[in-house]
mmCIF file of C-alpha atoms (C1' of nucleotides) in Angstrom:
data_model
loop_
_atom_site.group_PDB
_atom_site.id
_atom_site.type_symbol
_atom_site.label_atom_id
_atom_site.label_comp_id
_atom_site.label_asym_id
_atom_site.label_seq_id
_atom_site.Cartn_x
_atom_site.Cartn_y
_atom_site.Cartn_z
ATOM 1 C CA MET A 1 51.847 55.317 65.190
ATOM 2 C CA PRO A 2 53.890 56.923 62.567
ATOM 3 C CA GLU A 3 53.034 59.269 59.769
ATOM 4 C CA LEU A 4 55.433 61.583 57.983
ATOM 5 C CA PRO A 5 56.221 63.899 60.951
ATOM 6 C CA GLU A 6 56.829 61.008 63.323
ATOM 7 C CA VAL A 7 59.010 59.120 60.847
ATOM 8 C CA GLU A 8 60.912 62.331 60.066
ATOM 9 C CA THR A 9 61.582 62.765 63.789
ATOM 10 C CA VAL A 10 62.787 59.178 64.076
ATOM 11 C CA VAL A 11 65.094 59.706 61.103
ATOM 12 C CA ARG A 12 66.498 62.962 62.507
ATOM 13 C CA THR A 13 67.265 61.361 65.856
ATOM 14 C CA LEU A 14 68.655 58.255 64.200
ATOM 15 C CA ARG A 15 71.099 59.982 61.853
ATOM 16 C CA PRO A 16 73.645 61.343 64.325
ATOM 17 C CA ALA A 17 73.684 58.026 66.191
ATOM 18 C CA VAL A 18 74.151 55.627 63.292
ATOM 19 C CA VAL A 19 75.615 57.334 60.221
ATOM 20 C CA GLY A 20 79.224 56.243 59.890
ATOM 21 C CA ARG A 21 78.697 53.210 62.125
ATOM 22 C CA ARG A 22 79.224 49.656 60.947
ATOM 23 C CA ILE A 23 76.746 46.826 61.504
ATOM 24 C CA VAL A 24 78.607 44.088 63.364
ATOM 25 C CA SER A 25 75.705 41.634 63.395
ATOM 26 C CA ALA A 26 71.942 41.406 63.047
ATOM 27 C CA GLU A 27 69.553 39.120 64.869
ATOM 28 C CA PHE A 28 65.896 38.551 64.001
ATOM 29 C CA ARG A 29 63.195 37.043 66.197
ATOM 30 C CA GLY A 30 59.890 35.781 64.827
ATOM 31 C CA LEU A 31 58.917 35.586 61.176
ATOM 32 C CA ARG A 32 56.347 38.338 60.904
ATOM 33 C CA VAL A 33 58.266 41.607 60.602
ATOM 34 C CA LEU A 34 61.264 40.619 58.483
ATOM 35 C CA ILE A 35 60.631 40.216 54.770
ATOM 36 C CA GLY A 36 63.001 37.526 53.544
ATOM 37 C CA SER A 37 65.245 34.995 55.189
ATOM 38 C CA PRO A 38 66.668 35.863 58.630
ATOM 39 C CA ILE A 39 69.873 33.976 57.882
ATOM 40 C CA LYS A 40 70.479 35.572 54.494
ATOM 41 C CA THR A 41 69.570 39.019 55.770
ATOM 42 C CA ALA A 42 71.863 38.743 58.778
ATOM 43 C CA ARG A 43 74.668 37.555 56.515
ATOM 44 C CA ALA A 44 74.058 40.433 54.071
ATOM 45 C CA LEU A 45 74.079 43.051 56.811
ATOM 46 C CA ALA A 46 77.132 41.896 58.754
ATOM 47 C CA GLY A 47 80.046 44.243 58.148
ATOM 48 C CA LYS A 48 78.082 46.836 56.169
ATOM 49 C CA LYS A 49 78.689 50.490 56.865
ATOM 50 C CA ILE A 50 75.804 52.951 57.330
ATOM 51 C CA LEU A 51 76.215 55.817 54.873
ATOM 52 C CA ALA A 52 72.944 57.704 55.360
ATOM 53 C CA VAL A 53 69.433 57.538 56.779
ATOM 54 C CA GLU A 54 66.723 58.671 54.379
ATOM 55 C CA ARG A 55 62.958 58.950 54.590
ATOM 56 C CA TYR A 56 60.521 58.131 51.806
ATOM 57 C CA GLY A 57 57.053 59.005 53.056
ATOM 58 C CA LYS A 58 56.619 56.696 56.040
ATOM 59 C CA PHE A 59 59.523 54.436 55.055
ATOM 60 C CA ILE A 60 62.978 54.671 56.602
ATOM 61 C CA ALA A 61 65.807 53.715 54.249
ATOM 62 C CA ILE A 62 69.146 53.086 55.903
ATOM 63 C CA LYS A 63 71.647 53.386 53.081
ATOM 64 C CA LEU A 64 74.558 50.995 53.419
ATOM 65 C CA ASP A 65 77.817 50.789 51.511
ATOM 66 C CA ARG A 66 75.931 48.162 49.549
ATOM 67 C CA GLY A 67 72.124 48.121 49.461
ATOM 68 C CA TYR A 68 69.469 49.456 51.794
ATOM 69 C CA LEU A 69 67.926 48.383 55.057
ATOM 70 C CA VAL A 70 64.318 49.521 54.702
ATOM 71 C CA VAL A 71 62.075 49.835 57.760
ATOM 72 C CA HIS A 72 58.375 50.656 57.971
ATOM 73 C CA LEU A 73 57.053 51.162 61.499
ATOM 74 C CA GLY A 74 53.493 50.066 60.722
ATOM 75 C CA MET A 75 51.224 51.158 63.570
ATOM 76 C CA THR A 76 53.280 50.403 66.674
ATOM 77 C CA GLY A 77 56.871 49.960 65.496
ATOM 78 C CA ARG A 78 59.783 51.630 67.285
ATOM 79 C CA LEU A 79 63.380 51.912 66.165
ATOM 80 C CA LEU A 80 65.407 52.605 69.305
ATOM 81 C CA ILE A 81 69.037 53.537 69.822
ATOM 82 C CA ASP A 82 70.449 51.232 72.499
ATOM 83 C CA GLY A 83 66.900 50.055 73.237
ATOM 84 C CA GLU A 84 66.179 47.536 75.961
ATOM 85 C CA LEU A 85 65.057 44.144 74.749
ATOM 86 C CA SER A 86 61.445 43.147 75.367
ATOM 87 C CA LYS A 87 58.979 40.451 74.361
ATOM 88 C CA TRP A 88 58.192 42.604 71.298
ATOM 89 C CA THR A 89 61.751 42.964 70.081
ATOM 90 C CA HIS A 90 61.930 41.622 66.534
ATOM 91 C CA ALA A 91 65.350 42.771 65.382
ATOM 92 C CA ILE A 92 68.634 43.688 67.043
ATOM 93 C CA PHE A 93 71.356 45.396 65.040
ATOM 94 C CA THR A 94 74.626 45.411 66.913
ATOM 95 C CA LEU A 95 76.802 48.287 65.715
ATOM 96 C CA ASP A 96 80.506 48.899 66.187
ATOM 97 C CA ARG A 97 79.346 51.358 68.823
ATOM 98 C CA GLY A 98 75.927 50.853 70.433
ATOM 99 C CA SER A 99 72.936 49.098 68.933
ATOM 100 C CA LEU A 100 69.674 49.613 67.122
ATOM 101 C CA VAL A 101 66.614 47.707 68.316
ATOM 102 C CA TYR A 102 63.288 47.245 66.523
ATOM 103 C CA GLU A 103 60.204 46.513 68.617
ATOM 104 C CA ASP A 104 56.590 46.292 67.496
ATOM 105 C CA PRO A 105 53.694 44.816 69.525
ATOM 106 C CA ARG A 106 51.197 44.665 66.650
ATOM 107 C CA GLN A 107 53.824 43.565 64.167
ATOM 108 C CA PHE A 108 52.371 45.542 61.283
ATOM 109 C CA GLY A 109 55.806 46.971 60.595
ATOM 110 C CA ARG A 110 58.285 45.523 58.107
ATOM 111 C CA ILE A 111 62.045 45.271 57.764
ATOM 112 C CA GLU A 112 63.684 44.376 54.484
ATOM 113 C CA TYR A 113 67.193 44.350 53.059
ATOM 114 C CA GLY A 114 67.725 44.816 49.354
ATOM 115 C CA GLU A 115 70.462 45.837 46.959
ATOM 116 C CA THR A 116 68.103 48.491 45.610
ATOM 117 C CA LEU A 117 65.071 50.256 47.043
ATOM 118 C CA PRO A 118 62.061 47.901 46.959
ATOM 119 C CA GLN A 119 59.267 48.459 44.464
ATOM 120 C CA ARG A 120 56.753 49.554 47.084
ATOM 121 C CA VAL A 121 59.076 52.453 47.965
ATOM 122 C CA ALA A 122 59.881 53.292 44.354
ATOM 123 C CA ALA A 123 56.158 53.381 43.514
ATOM 124 C CA LEU A 124 55.312 56.065 46.087
ATOM 125 C CA GLY A 125 54.098 59.515 45.079
ATOM 126 C CA PRO A 126 56.157 62.657 45.760
ATOM 127 C CA GLU A 127 56.923 64.119 49.185
ATOM 128 C CA PRO A 128 54.034 66.346 50.279
ATOM 129 C CA LEU A 129 56.477 69.040 51.416
ATOM 130 C CA GLU A 130 58.257 69.032 48.052
ATOM 131 C CA VAL A 131 55.445 68.536 45.553
ATOM 132 C CA THR A 132 54.440 71.626 43.574
ATOM 133 C CA LEU A 133 50.879 72.944 43.680
ATOM 134 C CA GLU A 134 50.602 72.178 39.985
ATOM 135 C CA ASP A 135 51.593 68.537 40.374
ATOM 136 C CA PHE A 136 49.487 68.162 43.528
ATOM 137 C CA SER A 137 46.433 69.504 41.699
ATOM 138 C CA LYS A 138 46.853 66.937 38.925
ATOM 139 C CA ARG A 139 47.325 64.129 41.399
ATOM 140 C CA LEU A 140 44.171 65.091 43.255
ATOM 141 C CA LYS A 141 42.001 64.547 40.181
ATOM 142 C CA ARG A 142 40.514 61.271 41.333
ATOM 143 C CA ARG A 143 36.937 60.227 41.769
ATOM 144 C CA SER A 144 37.266 59.314 45.447
ATOM 145 C CA PRO A 145 36.636 61.252 48.619
ATOM 146 C CA VAL A 146 39.468 63.737 49.121
ATOM 147 C CA LYS A 147 40.414 62.096 52.409
ATOM 148 C CA ALA A 148 40.892 58.721 50.703
ATOM 149 C CA VAL A 149 43.022 60.438 48.056
ATOM 150 C CA LEU A 150 45.264 62.061 50.677
ATOM 151 C CA LEU A 151 45.732 58.673 52.344
ATOM 152 C CA ASN A 152 46.746 57.098 49.037
ATOM 153 C CA GLN A 153 50.538 56.845 49.197
ATOM 154 C CA ALA A 154 50.764 56.809 45.399
ATOM 155 C CA VAL A 155 49.275 60.319 45.326
ATOM 156 C CA VAL A 156 51.596 61.844 47.919
ATOM 157 C CA ARG A 157 53.683 59.865 50.371
ATOM 158 C CA GLY A 158 53.511 60.182 54.135
ATOM 159 C CA VAL A 159 50.080 61.595 54.957
ATOM 160 C CA GLY A 160 48.164 59.276 57.302
ATOM 161 C CA ASN A 161 44.912 59.353 59.211
ATOM 162 C CA ILE A 162 45.783 62.090 61.721
ATOM 163 C CA TYR A 163 47.237 64.582 59.262
ATOM 164 C CA ALA A 164 44.615 63.959 56.583
ATOM 165 C CA ASP A 165 41.879 64.906 59.081
ATOM 166 C CA GLU A 166 43.838 67.864 60.445
ATOM 167 C CA ALA A 167 44.716 69.203 56.980
ATOM 168 C CA LEU A 168 41.123 68.993 55.722
ATOM 169 C CA PHE A 169 39.867 70.765 58.832
ATOM 170 C CA ARG A 170 42.331 73.596 58.323
ATOM 171 C CA ALA A 171 41.374 73.794 54.664
ATOM 172 C CA GLY A 172 37.667 73.853 55.521
ATOM 173 C CA VAL A 173 37.022 70.966 53.131
ATOM 174 C CA ASN A 174 34.641 68.101 53.859
ATOM 175 C CA PRO A 175 36.525 64.766 53.839
ATOM 176 C CA LYS A 176 33.761 63.144 51.762
ATOM 177 C CA ARG A 177 34.074 65.595 48.874
ATOM 178 C CA VAL A 178 35.128 63.915 45.640
ATOM 179 C CA ALA A 179 38.672 65.171 45.094
ATOM 180 C CA ALA A 180 38.292 65.694 41.338
ATOM 181 C CA SER A 181 35.281 67.962 41.947
ATOM 182 C CA LEU A 182 37.169 70.465 44.112
ATOM 183 C CA ARG A 183 37.565 73.942 42.648
ATOM 184 C CA ALA A 184 41.148 75.090 42.104
ATOM 185 C CA ASP A 185 41.029 77.476 45.079
ATOM 186 C CA ARG A 186 39.884 74.613 47.344
ATOM 187 C CA VAL A 187 42.708 72.386 46.100
ATOM 188 C CA GLU A 188 45.113 75.190 46.893
ATOM 189 C CA ARG A 189 43.738 75.451 50.421
ATOM 190 C CA VAL A 190 44.163 71.699 50.931
ATOM 191 C CA PHE A 191 47.714 71.945 49.589
ATOM 192 C CA HIS A 192 48.680 74.758 51.957
ATOM 193 C CA ALA A 193 46.888 73.198 54.933
ATOM 194 C CA MET A 194 48.651 69.862 54.335
ATOM 195 C CA GLN A 195 52.073 71.522 54.172
ATOM 196 C CA GLU A 196 51.333 73.702 57.191
ATOM 197 C CA VAL A 197 50.127 70.900 59.430
ATOM 198 C CA LEU A 198 53.020 68.598 58.476
ATOM 199 C CA THR A 199 55.564 71.359 59.081
ATOM 200 C CA GLU A 200 54.092 72.282 62.457
ATOM 201 C CA ALA A 201 53.941 68.627 63.474
ATOM 202 C CA ILE A 202 57.597 68.100 62.551
ATOM 203 C CA ASP A 203 58.474 71.195 64.628
ATOM 204 C CA ARG A 204 56.665 69.526 67.553
ATOM 205 C CA ARG A 205 58.483 66.236 66.956
ATOM 206 C CA GLY A 206 55.304 64.449 65.878
ATOM 207 C CA SER A 207 52.139 63.286 67.638
ATOM 208 C CA SER A 208 52.460 60.799 70.478
ATOM 209 C CA VAL A 209 49.217 58.876 70.380
ATOM 210 C CA SER A 210 49.359 55.215 71.345
ATOM 211 C CA ASN A 211 52.999 54.330 71.811
ATOM 212 C CA TYR A 212 54.936 56.654 69.504
ATOM 213 C CA VAL A 213 58.414 57.759 70.553
ATOM 214 C CA ASP A 214 61.445 58.774 68.481
ATOM 215 C CA SER A 215 64.623 56.707 68.336
ATOM 216 C CA GLU A 216 65.815 58.260 71.610
ATOM 217 C CA GLY A 217 62.588 57.228 73.322
ATOM 218 C CA ARG A 218 61.195 60.801 73.436
ATOM 219 C CA GLN A 219 57.545 61.632 72.830
ATOM 220 C CA GLY A 220 56.274 64.309 70.479
ATOM 221 C CA SER A 221 53.805 66.998 71.500
ATOM 222 C CA PHE A 222 51.712 67.765 68.433
ATOM 223 C CA GLN A 223 48.822 65.646 69.781
ATOM 224 C CA THR A 224 47.960 68.557 72.090
ATOM 225 C CA LEU A 225 47.347 70.705 69.001
ATOM 226 C CA HIS A 226 45.019 68.325 67.156
ATOM 227 C CA ARG A 227 41.847 70.212 66.269
ATOM 228 C CA VAL A 228 39.635 67.334 65.119
ATOM 229 C CA TYR A 229 41.505 64.021 65.291
ATOM 230 C CA GLN A 230 40.095 61.956 68.190
ATOM 231 C CA ARG A 231 38.062 64.944 69.386
ATOM 232 C CA THR A 232 34.634 63.438 68.604
ATOM 233 C CA GLY A 233 31.860 65.383 70.335
ATOM 234 C CA GLU A 234 34.167 68.123 71.565
ATOM 235 C CA PRO A 235 33.474 71.676 70.399
ATOM 236 C CA CYS A 236 35.073 72.868 67.175
ATOM 237 C CA VAL A 237 37.842 75.384 67.914
ATOM 238 C CA ASN A 238 36.382 77.678 65.233
ATOM 239 C CA CYS A 239 32.613 77.528 65.690
ATOM 240 C CA GLY A 240 31.861 75.411 68.753
ATOM 241 C CA ALA A 241 29.852 72.778 66.881
ATOM 242 C CA PRO A 242 30.529 69.219 68.061
ATOM 243 C CA ILE A 243 33.191 67.385 66.069
ATOM 244 C CA LYS A 244 31.708 64.495 64.125
ATOM 245 C CA ARG A 245 33.174 61.077 63.515
ATOM 246 C CA ILE A 246 32.367 58.964 60.475
ATOM 247 C CA VAL A 247 34.094 56.031 58.812
ATOM 248 C CA LEU A 248 35.653 56.820 55.439
ATOM 249 C CA ALA A 249 38.105 54.681 53.519
ATOM 250 C CA GLN A 250 37.798 52.232 56.438
ATOM 251 C CA ARG A 251 39.309 54.770 58.802
ATOM 252 C CA GLY A 252 37.871 56.848 61.605
ATOM 253 C CA THR A 253 37.390 60.330 60.161
ATOM 254 C CA HIS A 254 36.916 63.448 62.264
ATOM 255 C CA TYR A 255 35.614 66.786 61.029
ATOM 256 C CA CYS A 256 33.500 69.801 61.866
ATOM 257 C CA PRO A 257 30.136 69.591 60.068
ATOM 258 C CA GLN A 258 29.818 73.391 60.242
ATOM 259 C CA CYS A 259 33.262 74.458 59.046
ATOM 260 C CA GLN A 260 33.755 71.649 56.508
ATOM 261 C CA LYS A 261 30.708 71.713 54.250
ATOM 262 C "C1'" DA B 1 32.223 42.053 75.815
ATOM 263 C "C1'" DC B 2 32.936 45.218 72.517
ATOM 264 C "C1'" DT B 3 35.150 48.839 69.810
ATOM 265 C "C1'" DA B 4 38.771 51.314 67.998
ATOM 266 C "C1'" DA B 5 43.616 52.349 67.252
ATOM 267 C "C1'" DT B 6 49.230 56.487 63.659
ATOM 268 C "C1'" DG B 7 49.169 51.221 58.157
ATOM 269 C "C1'" DT B 8 49.637 48.260 54.117
ATOM 270 C "C1'" DT B 9 48.349 44.573 51.142
ATOM 271 C "C1'" DG B 10 45.471 41.364 48.816
ATOM 272 C "C1'" DT B 11 40.973 39.895 47.040
ATOM 273 C "C1'" DA B 12 36.616 40.434 44.884
ATOM 274 C "C1'" DG B 13 33.554 43.094 42.462
ATOM 275 C "C1'" DG B 14 31.551 47.279 39.904
ATOM 276 C "C1'" DG C 1 43.200 51.531 35.142
ATOM 277 C "C1'" DC C 2 40.198 53.354 38.703
ATOM 278 C "C1'" DC C 3 37.203 52.790 42.367
ATOM 279 C "C1'" DT C 4 34.865 50.585 46.731
ATOM 280 C "C1'" DA C 5 34.465 47.358 50.341
ATOM 281 C "C1'" DC C 6 36.251 44.028 53.125
ATOM 282 C "C1'" DA C 7 39.509 40.996 55.357
ATOM 283 C "C1'" DA C 8 43.792 40.131 57.211
ATOM 284 C "C1'" DC C 9 47.697 40.954 60.093
ATOM 285 C "C1'" DA C 10 48.178 41.157 66.290
ATOM 286 C "C1'" DT C 11 47.905 43.667 70.432
ATOM 287 C "C1'" DT C 12 46.321 46.968 73.744
ATOM 288 C "C1'" DA C 13 43.364 50.432 75.845
ATOM 289 C "C1'" DG C 14 39.077 52.324 77.145
#
DNA sequence: ACTAATGTTGTAGG
DNA sequence: GCCTACAACATTAG
């Protein structure tokens, strides 16, 4: 479910509810989502105070007075303030006021406590809304299709399948184009399109496809503004040609064969 | 019955 | 190191 705009919306709704709160206790169900020992993690979290909620790409880092509680929502994860318990509840954090509940039917998400940020977070590329054009251009010099490069979290962090397709459509760049072969003006168009689509999606509180909701249980609305993602066969908003779907980097990839040569 | 779905990680191979 | 392809993870929706 969650790419950068969705995770940003979760973080923004989470902050006012949990910053300053103290974790009274933590309970974990099942072995899939939690990285590490449930007993040790629960013991480490009990009594910790929440100082901040940060986002690193698609990762949520809850900064405690010692260490971090790091959450990745995978495809179907939800972090809910005072959420109801269900068969897919994998973690319950009881706070000194209210609670935080993690649920995830597909269980591709992960929760981890550490004294420092884990390596897979530290190894991420820069934020796409903070990276400079110069740095972005260097990072794009890879001999893979530009879509695969945008999905690579070591290049920039937070772009996923929806926003990669939407950014390339807006830039008028074919997703199969080898990134390193793009002229500088094309790279600049991709850069601006990526920033534009992410910013607009954040303004719309993300895309609710599948089961995405923020931490208050609210849906986003950017899915109504998707121009190519999941619009296979529908007319292109620019030229009317049918939107095409191919598989690239093992992901469904949607583009206009007319506008994205 | 089959396919595809917002993601990451690990393996094998070029 | 860089790159591709594939599998795995587990569930639901069309």
